[in-house]
Coordinates of C-alpha atoms in Angstrom, one line a residue:
X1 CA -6.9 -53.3 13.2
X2 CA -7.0 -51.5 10.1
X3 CA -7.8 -52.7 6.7
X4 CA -5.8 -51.6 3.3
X5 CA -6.8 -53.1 -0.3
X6 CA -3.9 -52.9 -2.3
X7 CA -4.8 -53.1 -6.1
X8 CA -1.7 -53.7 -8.7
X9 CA -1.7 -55.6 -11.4
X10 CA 2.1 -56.3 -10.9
X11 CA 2.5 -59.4 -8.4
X12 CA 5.9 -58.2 -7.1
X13 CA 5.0 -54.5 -6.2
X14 CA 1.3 -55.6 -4.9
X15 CA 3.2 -58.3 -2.6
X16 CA 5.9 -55.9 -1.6
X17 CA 3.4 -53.2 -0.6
X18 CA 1.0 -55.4 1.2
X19 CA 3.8 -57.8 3.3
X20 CA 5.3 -54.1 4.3
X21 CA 1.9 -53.2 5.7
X22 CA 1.4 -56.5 7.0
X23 CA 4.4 -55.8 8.9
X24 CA 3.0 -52.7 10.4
X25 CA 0.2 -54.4 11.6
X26 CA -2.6 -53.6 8.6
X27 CA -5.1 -56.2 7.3
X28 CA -4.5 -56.3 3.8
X29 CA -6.9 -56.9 1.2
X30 CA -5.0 -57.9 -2.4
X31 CA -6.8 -57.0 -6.0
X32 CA -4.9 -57.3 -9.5
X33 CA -7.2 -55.5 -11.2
X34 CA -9.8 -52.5 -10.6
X35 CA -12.9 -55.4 -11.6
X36 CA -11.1 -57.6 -8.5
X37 CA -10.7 -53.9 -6.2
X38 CA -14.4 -53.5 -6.8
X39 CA -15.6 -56.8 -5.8
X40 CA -13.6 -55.8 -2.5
X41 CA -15.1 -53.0 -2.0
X42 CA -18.7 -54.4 -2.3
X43 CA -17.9 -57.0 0.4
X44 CA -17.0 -53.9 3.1
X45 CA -15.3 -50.6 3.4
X46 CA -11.5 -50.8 3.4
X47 CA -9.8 -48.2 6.0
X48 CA -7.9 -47.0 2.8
X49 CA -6.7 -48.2 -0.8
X50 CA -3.9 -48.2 -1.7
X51 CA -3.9 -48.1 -6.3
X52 CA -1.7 -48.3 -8.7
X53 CA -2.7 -45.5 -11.4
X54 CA -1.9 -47.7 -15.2
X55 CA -3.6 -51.1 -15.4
X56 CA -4.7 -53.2 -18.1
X57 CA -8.6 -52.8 -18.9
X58 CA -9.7 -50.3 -16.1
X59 CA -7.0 -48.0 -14.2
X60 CA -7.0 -46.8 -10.3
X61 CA -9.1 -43.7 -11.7
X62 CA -11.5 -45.9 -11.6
X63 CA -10.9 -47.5 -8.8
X64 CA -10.8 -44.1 -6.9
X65 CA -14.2 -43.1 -8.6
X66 CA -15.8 -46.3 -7.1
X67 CA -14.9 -45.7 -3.4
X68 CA -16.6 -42.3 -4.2
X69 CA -19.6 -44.2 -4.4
X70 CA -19.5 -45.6 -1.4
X71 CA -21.5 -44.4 1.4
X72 CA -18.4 -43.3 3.9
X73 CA -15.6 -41.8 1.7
X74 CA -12.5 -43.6 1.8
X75 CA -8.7 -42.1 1.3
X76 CA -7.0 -43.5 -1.7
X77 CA -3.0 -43.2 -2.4
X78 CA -2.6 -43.3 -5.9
X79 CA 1.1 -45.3 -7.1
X80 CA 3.0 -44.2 -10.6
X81 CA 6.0 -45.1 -12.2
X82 CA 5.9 -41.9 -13.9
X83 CA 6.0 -38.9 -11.6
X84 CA 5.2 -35.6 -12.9
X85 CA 3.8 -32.2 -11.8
X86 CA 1.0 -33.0 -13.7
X87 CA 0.7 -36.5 -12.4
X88 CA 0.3 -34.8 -8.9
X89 CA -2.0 -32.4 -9.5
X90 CA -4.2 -35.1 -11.2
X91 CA -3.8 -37.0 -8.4
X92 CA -5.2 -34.5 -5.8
X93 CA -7.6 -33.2 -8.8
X94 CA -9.7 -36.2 -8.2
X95 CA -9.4 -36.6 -4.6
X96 CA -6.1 -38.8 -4.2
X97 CA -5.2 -38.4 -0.9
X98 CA -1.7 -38.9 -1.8
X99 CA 0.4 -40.6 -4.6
X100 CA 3.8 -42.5 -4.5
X101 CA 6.3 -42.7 -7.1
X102 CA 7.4 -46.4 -8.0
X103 CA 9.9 -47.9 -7.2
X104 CA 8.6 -46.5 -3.8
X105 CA 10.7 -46.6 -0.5
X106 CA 8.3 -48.7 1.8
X107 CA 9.2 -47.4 4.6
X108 CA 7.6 -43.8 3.3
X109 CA 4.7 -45.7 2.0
X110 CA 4.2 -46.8 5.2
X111 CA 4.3 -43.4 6.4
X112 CA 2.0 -42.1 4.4
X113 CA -0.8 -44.9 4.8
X114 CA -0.7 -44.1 8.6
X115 CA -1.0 -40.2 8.1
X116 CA -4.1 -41.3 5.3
X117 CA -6.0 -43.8 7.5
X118 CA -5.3 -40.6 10.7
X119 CA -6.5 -38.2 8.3
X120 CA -10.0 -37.1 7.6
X121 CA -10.6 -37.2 3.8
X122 CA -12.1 -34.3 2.0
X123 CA -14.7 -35.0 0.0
X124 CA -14.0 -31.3 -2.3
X125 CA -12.1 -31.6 -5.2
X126 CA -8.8 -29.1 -5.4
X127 CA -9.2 -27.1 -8.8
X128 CA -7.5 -28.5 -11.8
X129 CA -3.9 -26.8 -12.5
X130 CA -3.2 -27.7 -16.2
X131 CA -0.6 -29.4 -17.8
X132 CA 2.6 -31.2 -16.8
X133 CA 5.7 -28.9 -16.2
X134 CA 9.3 -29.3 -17.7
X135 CA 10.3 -30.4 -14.3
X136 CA 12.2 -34.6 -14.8
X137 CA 12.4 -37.1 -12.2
X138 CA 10.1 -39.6 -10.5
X139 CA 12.5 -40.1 -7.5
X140 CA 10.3 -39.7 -4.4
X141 CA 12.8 -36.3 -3.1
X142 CA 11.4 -34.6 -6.8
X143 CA 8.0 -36.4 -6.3
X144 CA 7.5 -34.5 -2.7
X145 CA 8.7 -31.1 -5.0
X146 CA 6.0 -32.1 -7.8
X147 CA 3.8 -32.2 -4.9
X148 CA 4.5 -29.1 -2.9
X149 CA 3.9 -27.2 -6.6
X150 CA 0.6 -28.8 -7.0
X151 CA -0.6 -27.6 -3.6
X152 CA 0.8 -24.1 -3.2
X153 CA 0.6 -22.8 -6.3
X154 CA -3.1 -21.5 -6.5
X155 CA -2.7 -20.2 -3.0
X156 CA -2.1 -16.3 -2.7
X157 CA 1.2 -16.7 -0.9
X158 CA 5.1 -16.2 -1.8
X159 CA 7.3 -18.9 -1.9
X160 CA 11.1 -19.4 -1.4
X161 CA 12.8 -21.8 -3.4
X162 CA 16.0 -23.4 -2.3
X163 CA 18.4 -25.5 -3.7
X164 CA 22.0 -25.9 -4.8
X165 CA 23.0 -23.7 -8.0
X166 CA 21.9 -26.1 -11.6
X167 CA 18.9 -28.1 -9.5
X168 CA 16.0 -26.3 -11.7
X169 CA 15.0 -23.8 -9.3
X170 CA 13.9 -21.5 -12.5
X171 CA 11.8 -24.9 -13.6
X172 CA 10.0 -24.5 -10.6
X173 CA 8.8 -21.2 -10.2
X174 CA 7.5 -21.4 -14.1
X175 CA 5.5 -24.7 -13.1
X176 CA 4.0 -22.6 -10.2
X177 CA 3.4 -20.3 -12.4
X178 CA 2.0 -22.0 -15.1
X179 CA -0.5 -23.9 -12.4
X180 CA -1.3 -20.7 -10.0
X181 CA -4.1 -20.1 -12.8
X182 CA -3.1 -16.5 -12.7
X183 CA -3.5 -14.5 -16.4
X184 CA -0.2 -12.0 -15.4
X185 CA 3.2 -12.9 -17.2
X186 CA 5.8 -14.8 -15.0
X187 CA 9.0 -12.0 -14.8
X188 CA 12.2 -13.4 -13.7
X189 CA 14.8 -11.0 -12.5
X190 CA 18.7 -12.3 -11.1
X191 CA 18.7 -10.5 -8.4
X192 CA 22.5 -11.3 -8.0
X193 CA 24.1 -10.2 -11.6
X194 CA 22.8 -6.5 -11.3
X195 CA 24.2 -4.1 -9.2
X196 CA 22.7 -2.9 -6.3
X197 CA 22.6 0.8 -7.9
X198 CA 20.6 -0.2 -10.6
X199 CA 18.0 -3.0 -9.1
X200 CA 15.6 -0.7 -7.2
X201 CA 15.2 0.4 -10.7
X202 CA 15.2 -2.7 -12.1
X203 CA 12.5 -3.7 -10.1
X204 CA 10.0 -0.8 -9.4
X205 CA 11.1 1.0 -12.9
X206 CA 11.8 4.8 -12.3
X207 CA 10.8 8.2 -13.3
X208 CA 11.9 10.3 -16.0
X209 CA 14.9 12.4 -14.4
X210 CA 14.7 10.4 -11.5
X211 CA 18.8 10.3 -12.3
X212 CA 21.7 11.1 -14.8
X213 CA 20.6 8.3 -17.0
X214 CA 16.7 7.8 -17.0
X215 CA 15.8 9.3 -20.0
X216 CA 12.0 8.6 -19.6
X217 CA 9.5 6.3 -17.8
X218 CA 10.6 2.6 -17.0
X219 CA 8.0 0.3 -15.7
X220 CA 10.1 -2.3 -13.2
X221 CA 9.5 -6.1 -13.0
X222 CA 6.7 -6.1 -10.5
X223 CA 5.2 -4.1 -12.6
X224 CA 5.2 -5.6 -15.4
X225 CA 4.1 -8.8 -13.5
X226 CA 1.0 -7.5 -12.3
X227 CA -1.4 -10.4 -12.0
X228 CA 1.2 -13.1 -12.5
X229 CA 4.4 -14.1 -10.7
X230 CA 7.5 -12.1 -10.3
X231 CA 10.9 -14.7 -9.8
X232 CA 13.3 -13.5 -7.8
X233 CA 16.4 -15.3 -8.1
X234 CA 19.4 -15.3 -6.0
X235 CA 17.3 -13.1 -3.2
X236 CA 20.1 -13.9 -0.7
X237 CA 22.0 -11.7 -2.6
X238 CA 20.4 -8.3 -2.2
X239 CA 21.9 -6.2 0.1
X240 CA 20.5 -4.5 3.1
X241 CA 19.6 -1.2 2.1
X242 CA 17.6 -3.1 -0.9
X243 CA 16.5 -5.9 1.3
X244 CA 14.5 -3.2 3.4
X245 CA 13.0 -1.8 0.2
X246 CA 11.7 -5.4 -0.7
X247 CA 10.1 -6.3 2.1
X248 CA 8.1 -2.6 2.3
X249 CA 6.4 -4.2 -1.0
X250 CA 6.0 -7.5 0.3
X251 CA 3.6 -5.6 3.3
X252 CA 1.9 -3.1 1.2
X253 CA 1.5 -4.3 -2.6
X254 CA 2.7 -1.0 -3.8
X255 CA 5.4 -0.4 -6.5
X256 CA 7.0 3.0 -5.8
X257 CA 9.3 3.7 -9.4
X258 CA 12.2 5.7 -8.2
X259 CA 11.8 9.4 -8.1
X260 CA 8.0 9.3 -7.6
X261 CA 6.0 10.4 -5.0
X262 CA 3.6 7.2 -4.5
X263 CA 3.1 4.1 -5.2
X264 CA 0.6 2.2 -6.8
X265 CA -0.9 -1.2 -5.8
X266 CA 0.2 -4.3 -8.3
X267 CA -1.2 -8.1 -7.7
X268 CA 2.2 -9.7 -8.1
X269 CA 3.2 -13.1 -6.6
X270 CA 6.4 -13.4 -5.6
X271 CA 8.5 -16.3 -5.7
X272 CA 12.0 -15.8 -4.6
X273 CA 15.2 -18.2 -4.9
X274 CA 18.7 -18.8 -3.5
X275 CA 21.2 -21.5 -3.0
X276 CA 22.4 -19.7 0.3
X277 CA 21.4 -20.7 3.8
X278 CA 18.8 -18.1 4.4
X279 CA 17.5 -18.9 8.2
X280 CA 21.9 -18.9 9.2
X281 CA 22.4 -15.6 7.5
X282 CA 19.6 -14.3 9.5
X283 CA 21.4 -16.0 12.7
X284 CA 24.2 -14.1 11.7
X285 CA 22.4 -10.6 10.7
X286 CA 23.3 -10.8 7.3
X287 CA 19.3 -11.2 6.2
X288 CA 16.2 -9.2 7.5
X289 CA 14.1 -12.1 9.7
X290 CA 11.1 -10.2 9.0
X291 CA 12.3 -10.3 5.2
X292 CA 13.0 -14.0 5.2
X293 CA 9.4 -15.1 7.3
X294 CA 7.6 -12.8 4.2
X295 CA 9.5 -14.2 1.5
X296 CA 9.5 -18.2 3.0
X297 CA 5.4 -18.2 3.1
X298 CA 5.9 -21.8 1.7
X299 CA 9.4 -23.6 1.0
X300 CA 9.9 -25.9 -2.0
X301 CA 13.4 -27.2 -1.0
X302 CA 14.6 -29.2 -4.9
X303 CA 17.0 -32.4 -4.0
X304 CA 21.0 -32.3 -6.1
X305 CA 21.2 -34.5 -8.9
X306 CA 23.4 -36.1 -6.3
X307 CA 20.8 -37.5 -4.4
X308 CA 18.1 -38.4 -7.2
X309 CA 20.3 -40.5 -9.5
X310 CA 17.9 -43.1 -10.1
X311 CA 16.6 -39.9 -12.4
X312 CA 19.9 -39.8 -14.6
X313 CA 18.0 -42.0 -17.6
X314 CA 15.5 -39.7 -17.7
X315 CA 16.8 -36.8 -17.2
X316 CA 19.3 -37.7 -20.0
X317 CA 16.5 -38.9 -22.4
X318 CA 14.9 -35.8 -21.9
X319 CA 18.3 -33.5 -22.9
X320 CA 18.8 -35.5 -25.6
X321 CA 15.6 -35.6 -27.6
X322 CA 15.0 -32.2 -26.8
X323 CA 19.2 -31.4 -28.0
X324 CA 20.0 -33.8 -30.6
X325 CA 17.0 -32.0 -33.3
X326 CA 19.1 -28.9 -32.5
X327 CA 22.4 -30.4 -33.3
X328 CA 21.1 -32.0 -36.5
X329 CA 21.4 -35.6 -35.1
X330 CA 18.1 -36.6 -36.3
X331 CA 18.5 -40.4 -35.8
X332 CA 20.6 -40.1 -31.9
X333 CA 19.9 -43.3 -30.3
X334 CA 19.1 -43.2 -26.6
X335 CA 22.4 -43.3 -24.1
X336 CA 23.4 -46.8 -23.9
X337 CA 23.4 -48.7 -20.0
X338 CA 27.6 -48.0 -20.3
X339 CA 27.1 -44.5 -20.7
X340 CA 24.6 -44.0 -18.1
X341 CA 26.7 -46.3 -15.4
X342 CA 29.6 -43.9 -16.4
X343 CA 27.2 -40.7 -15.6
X344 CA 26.2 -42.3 -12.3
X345 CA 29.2 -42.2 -10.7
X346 CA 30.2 -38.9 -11.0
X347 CA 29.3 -36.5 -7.7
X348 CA 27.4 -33.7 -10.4
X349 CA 28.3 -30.4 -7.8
X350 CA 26.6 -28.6 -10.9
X351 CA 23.6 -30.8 -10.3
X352 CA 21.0 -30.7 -13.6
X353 CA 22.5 -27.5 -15.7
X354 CA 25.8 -30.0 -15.9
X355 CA 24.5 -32.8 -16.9
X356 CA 22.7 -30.9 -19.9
X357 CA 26.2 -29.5 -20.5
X358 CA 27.8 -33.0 -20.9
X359 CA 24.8 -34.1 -22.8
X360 CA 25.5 -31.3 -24.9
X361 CA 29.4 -31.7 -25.3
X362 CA 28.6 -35.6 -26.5
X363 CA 26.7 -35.1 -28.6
X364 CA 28.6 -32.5 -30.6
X365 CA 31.8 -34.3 -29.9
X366 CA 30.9 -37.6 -30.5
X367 CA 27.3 -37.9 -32.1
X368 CA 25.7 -40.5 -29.5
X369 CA 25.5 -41.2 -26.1
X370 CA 26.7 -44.4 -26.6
X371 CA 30.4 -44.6 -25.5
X372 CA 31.2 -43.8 -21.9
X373 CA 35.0 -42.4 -22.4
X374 CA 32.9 -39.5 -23.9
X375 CA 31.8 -38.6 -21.0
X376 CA 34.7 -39.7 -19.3
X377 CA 36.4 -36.9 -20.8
X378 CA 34.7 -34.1 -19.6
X379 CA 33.7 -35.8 -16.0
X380 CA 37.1 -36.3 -15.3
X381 CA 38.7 -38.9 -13.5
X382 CA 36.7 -41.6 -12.0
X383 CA 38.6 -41.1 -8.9
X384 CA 36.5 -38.5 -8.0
X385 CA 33.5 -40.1 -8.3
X386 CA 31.0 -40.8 -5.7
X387 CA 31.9 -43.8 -3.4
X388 CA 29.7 -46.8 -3.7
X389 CA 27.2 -47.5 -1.2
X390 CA 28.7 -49.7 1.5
X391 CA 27.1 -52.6 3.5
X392 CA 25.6 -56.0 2.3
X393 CA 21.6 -55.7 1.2
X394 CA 19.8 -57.7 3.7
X395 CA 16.4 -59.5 2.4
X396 CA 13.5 -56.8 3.0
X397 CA 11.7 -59.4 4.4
X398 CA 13.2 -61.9 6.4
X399 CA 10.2 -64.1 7.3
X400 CA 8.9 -64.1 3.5
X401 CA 5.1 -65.2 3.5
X402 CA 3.4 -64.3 0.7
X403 CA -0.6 -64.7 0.9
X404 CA -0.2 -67.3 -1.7
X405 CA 2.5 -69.1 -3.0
X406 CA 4.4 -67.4 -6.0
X407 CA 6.4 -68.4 -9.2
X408 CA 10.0 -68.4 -8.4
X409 CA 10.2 -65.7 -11.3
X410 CA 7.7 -63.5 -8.8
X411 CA 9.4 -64.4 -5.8
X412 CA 12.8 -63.4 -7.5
X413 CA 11.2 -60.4 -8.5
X414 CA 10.0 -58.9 -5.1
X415 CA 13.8 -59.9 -4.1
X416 CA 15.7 -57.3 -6.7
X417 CA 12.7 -54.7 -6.6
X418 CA 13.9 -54.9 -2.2
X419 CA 17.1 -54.5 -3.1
X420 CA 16.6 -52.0 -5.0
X421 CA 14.6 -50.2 -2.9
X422 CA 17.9 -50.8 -0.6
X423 CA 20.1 -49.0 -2.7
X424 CA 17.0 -45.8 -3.2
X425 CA 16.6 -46.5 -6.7
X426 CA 19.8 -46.1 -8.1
X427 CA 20.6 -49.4 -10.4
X428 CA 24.1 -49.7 -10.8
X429 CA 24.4 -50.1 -7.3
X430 CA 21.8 -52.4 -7.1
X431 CA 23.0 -54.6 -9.9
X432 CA 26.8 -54.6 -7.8
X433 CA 25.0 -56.1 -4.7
X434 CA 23.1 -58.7 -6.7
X435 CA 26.1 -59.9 -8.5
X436 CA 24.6 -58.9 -11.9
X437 CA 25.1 -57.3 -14.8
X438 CA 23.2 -53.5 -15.3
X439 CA 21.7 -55.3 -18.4
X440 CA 20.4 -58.0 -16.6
X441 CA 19.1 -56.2 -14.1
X442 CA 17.2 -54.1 -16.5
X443 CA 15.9 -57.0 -18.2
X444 CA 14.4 -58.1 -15.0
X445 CA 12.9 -55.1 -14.4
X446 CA 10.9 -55.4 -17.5
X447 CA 9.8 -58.4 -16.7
X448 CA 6.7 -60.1 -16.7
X449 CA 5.8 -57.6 -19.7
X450 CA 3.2 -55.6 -17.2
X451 CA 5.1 -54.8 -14.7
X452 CA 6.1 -51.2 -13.8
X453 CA 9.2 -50.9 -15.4
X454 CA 8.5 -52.3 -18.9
X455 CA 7.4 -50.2 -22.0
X456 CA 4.1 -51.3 -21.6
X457 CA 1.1 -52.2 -19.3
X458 CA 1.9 -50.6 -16.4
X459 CA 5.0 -48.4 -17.4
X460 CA 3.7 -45.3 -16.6

């Protein structure tokens, strides 16, 4: 049998994660602190650990440094409540094997402990890729994206980024540019708002004369993107005359300008996007396949707003500090808990770029996010909202048997953190099936002080 040592210094999440393992048929070894994870770890060698990141005193950096020391290395999966494409690239920086967004889904962190203790670890260190990216959301469907960034983007490969229109597909091809540690600019070019006459030119420039208007010399986008990234966006829009041009490039490397003779090799990475269905438009010969295999060397695949809304606080926060300077609103208060239920039950089919565009519209309308018909009145009518999730929330844990006895506040705790692991995250819903209040259940949440939702301790 297996052995896991679980270190948290939050009671609930340490209990949740370890009776979900438990379940699965792990020993599990419990710490509250990195001093208690290393007096485990000098009494054997666990199979894995399993570490929350932010503790009081000593973090799980330190943690995972100490089973480094050990003569067998042993996987770690790192756990934040703050998930960011820097947080992941740390994370495999020093030699996480994985790490898991909080509140996590247990049965993916079950998942991925299997595919950690199966897994040989590497004892190499990935190079570092910089700083955090613009990219919002700790949900675990944008957590996997922040992953995929920090792992492809040193490699030498293109990648195809898909997602409905307003998800931040833009965001993501400048974070893999940003961490692909290559000294070139990052050129975006829409590929869909320029006519097909005019992007061959567009992107391999063109000779003086070459035609009625060229005037002199243009360099193109992959030109000027030699040694850095060229973005691509909307590539399921080019035609197929032009789509026959792109993929020459993506075999040889050379830039041919229109009107000249030959080309000349450029060290461009090319990252393309599109909301279309790419592999059924090759089905239905509307897309080159050999096209779509060179583009797709690695697919980053970014979740709707729809899905994620457990992100909507943040995401909000993050529009309106970053708006309200702009607007002159120097002393905005955060959204208040009415406005963000109102936000949560609207569908978003423009995904990110709309919420920023309500953000914006309160703000300038009405000066806060504070009063929910504010937003009412652009979102509409609430009858064309999402429907509520449906079906009671069953205990997590039917046979409930902690290691050792906790406080009724604990034990209540590990309740409403399973229901709201339930209901993926998103808190209105959560607070419906507990028969509470959204206030109450985010004064819960913050409690005890440490735990991984306060503003302290272990709020990441």
């Amino acid at each position: 049998m297996k052995t896991v040592l679980v270190v948290d210094d939050d009671t609930a999440i340490r209990e949740m994660a370890a009776l979900a393992l438990e379940k699965s048929g792990y020993t599990v070894i419990r710490a509250a602190s990195a001093a208690e994870a290393r007096q485990a770890l000098s009494r054997g060698r666990p199979d894995l650990v399993l570490c929350d990141i932010y503790m009081p005193g000593e973090d799980g950096l330190a943690v995972l440094a100490e089973t480094r020391r050990l003569p067998e290395p042993v996987p770690v999966i790192l756990m934040t409540a703050r998930g960011s494409v820097e947080t992941a690239a740390e994370a495999a920086r020093v030699g996480a094997f994985d790490y898991l967004a909080k509140p996590f889904d247990v049965a993916r962190l079950v998942e991925r402990v299997r595919a950690a203790v199966a897994a040989a670890p590497s004892p190499e260190e990935p190079e570092d890729v910089g700083p955090a990216s613009l990219i919002v959301g700790s949900h675990p469907a944008i957590v996997e994206v922040y992953k995929a960034v920090a792992r492809v983007a040193p490699l030498r490969v293109p990648v195809l980024v898909l997602g409905e229109t307003g998800t931040g597909k833009e965001l993501v091809a400048r974070a893999l540019h940003r961490f692909s540690g290559r000294t070139g600019e990052l050129v975006p070019v829409h590929c869909g708002a320029i006519p097909d006459t005019l992007l061959e030119s567009e992107l391999f420039g063109h000779r003086r004369g070459a035609f009625t208007d060229a005037s002199r010399d243009r360099r193109g986008a992959l030109s000027l993107a030699d040694g850095g990234t060229a973005f691509l966006d909307e590539t399921g829009e080019v035609s197929a005359a032009f789509q026959v041009k792109l993929l020459r490039f993506l075999e040889d490397g050379l830039v041919t300008p229109v009107g000249a003779e030959r080309g000349e090799p450029a060290d461009v990475r090319v990252v393309g996007a599109t909301h279309r269905d790419l592999p059924r438009m090759v089905e239905e010969g509307r897309f080159r396949q050999d096209l779509y295999f060179r583009l797709a060397g690695y697919e980053i695949r970014i979740p709707p707003l729809r899905e994620r809304l457990s992100d909507l606080p943040r995401l909000v926060e993050h529009f309106r500090s970053r708006l309200a300077p702009e607007l002159g609103l120097t002393r905005s208060a955060p959204a208040s808990e009415e406005f963000l239920a109102r936000l949560a039950r609207h569908p978003w089919p423009g995904n990110v770029r709309e919420l920023g565009h309500v953000v914006r519209r309160v703000l300038i309308d009405a000066g806060s996010l504070s009063d929910p018909a504010a937003a009412g009145a652009l979102l509409g009518s609430p009858g064309t909202d999402a429907p509520p999730a449906t079906g009671p929330a069953a205990p997590l844990f039917p046979a409930f048997r902690p290691s050792s006895p906790l406080t009724l506040e604990e034990a209540e705790r590990v309740y409403v953190l399973s229901v709201l692991d339930f209901t993926g995250g998103n808190k209105s819903e959560a607070a419906r099936l507990l028969g509470i209040e959204r206030k109450t259940l985010a004064r819960k949440l913050r409690e005890p002080a440490a735990g991984p939702f306060s503003d302290g301790g272990d709020a990441e």
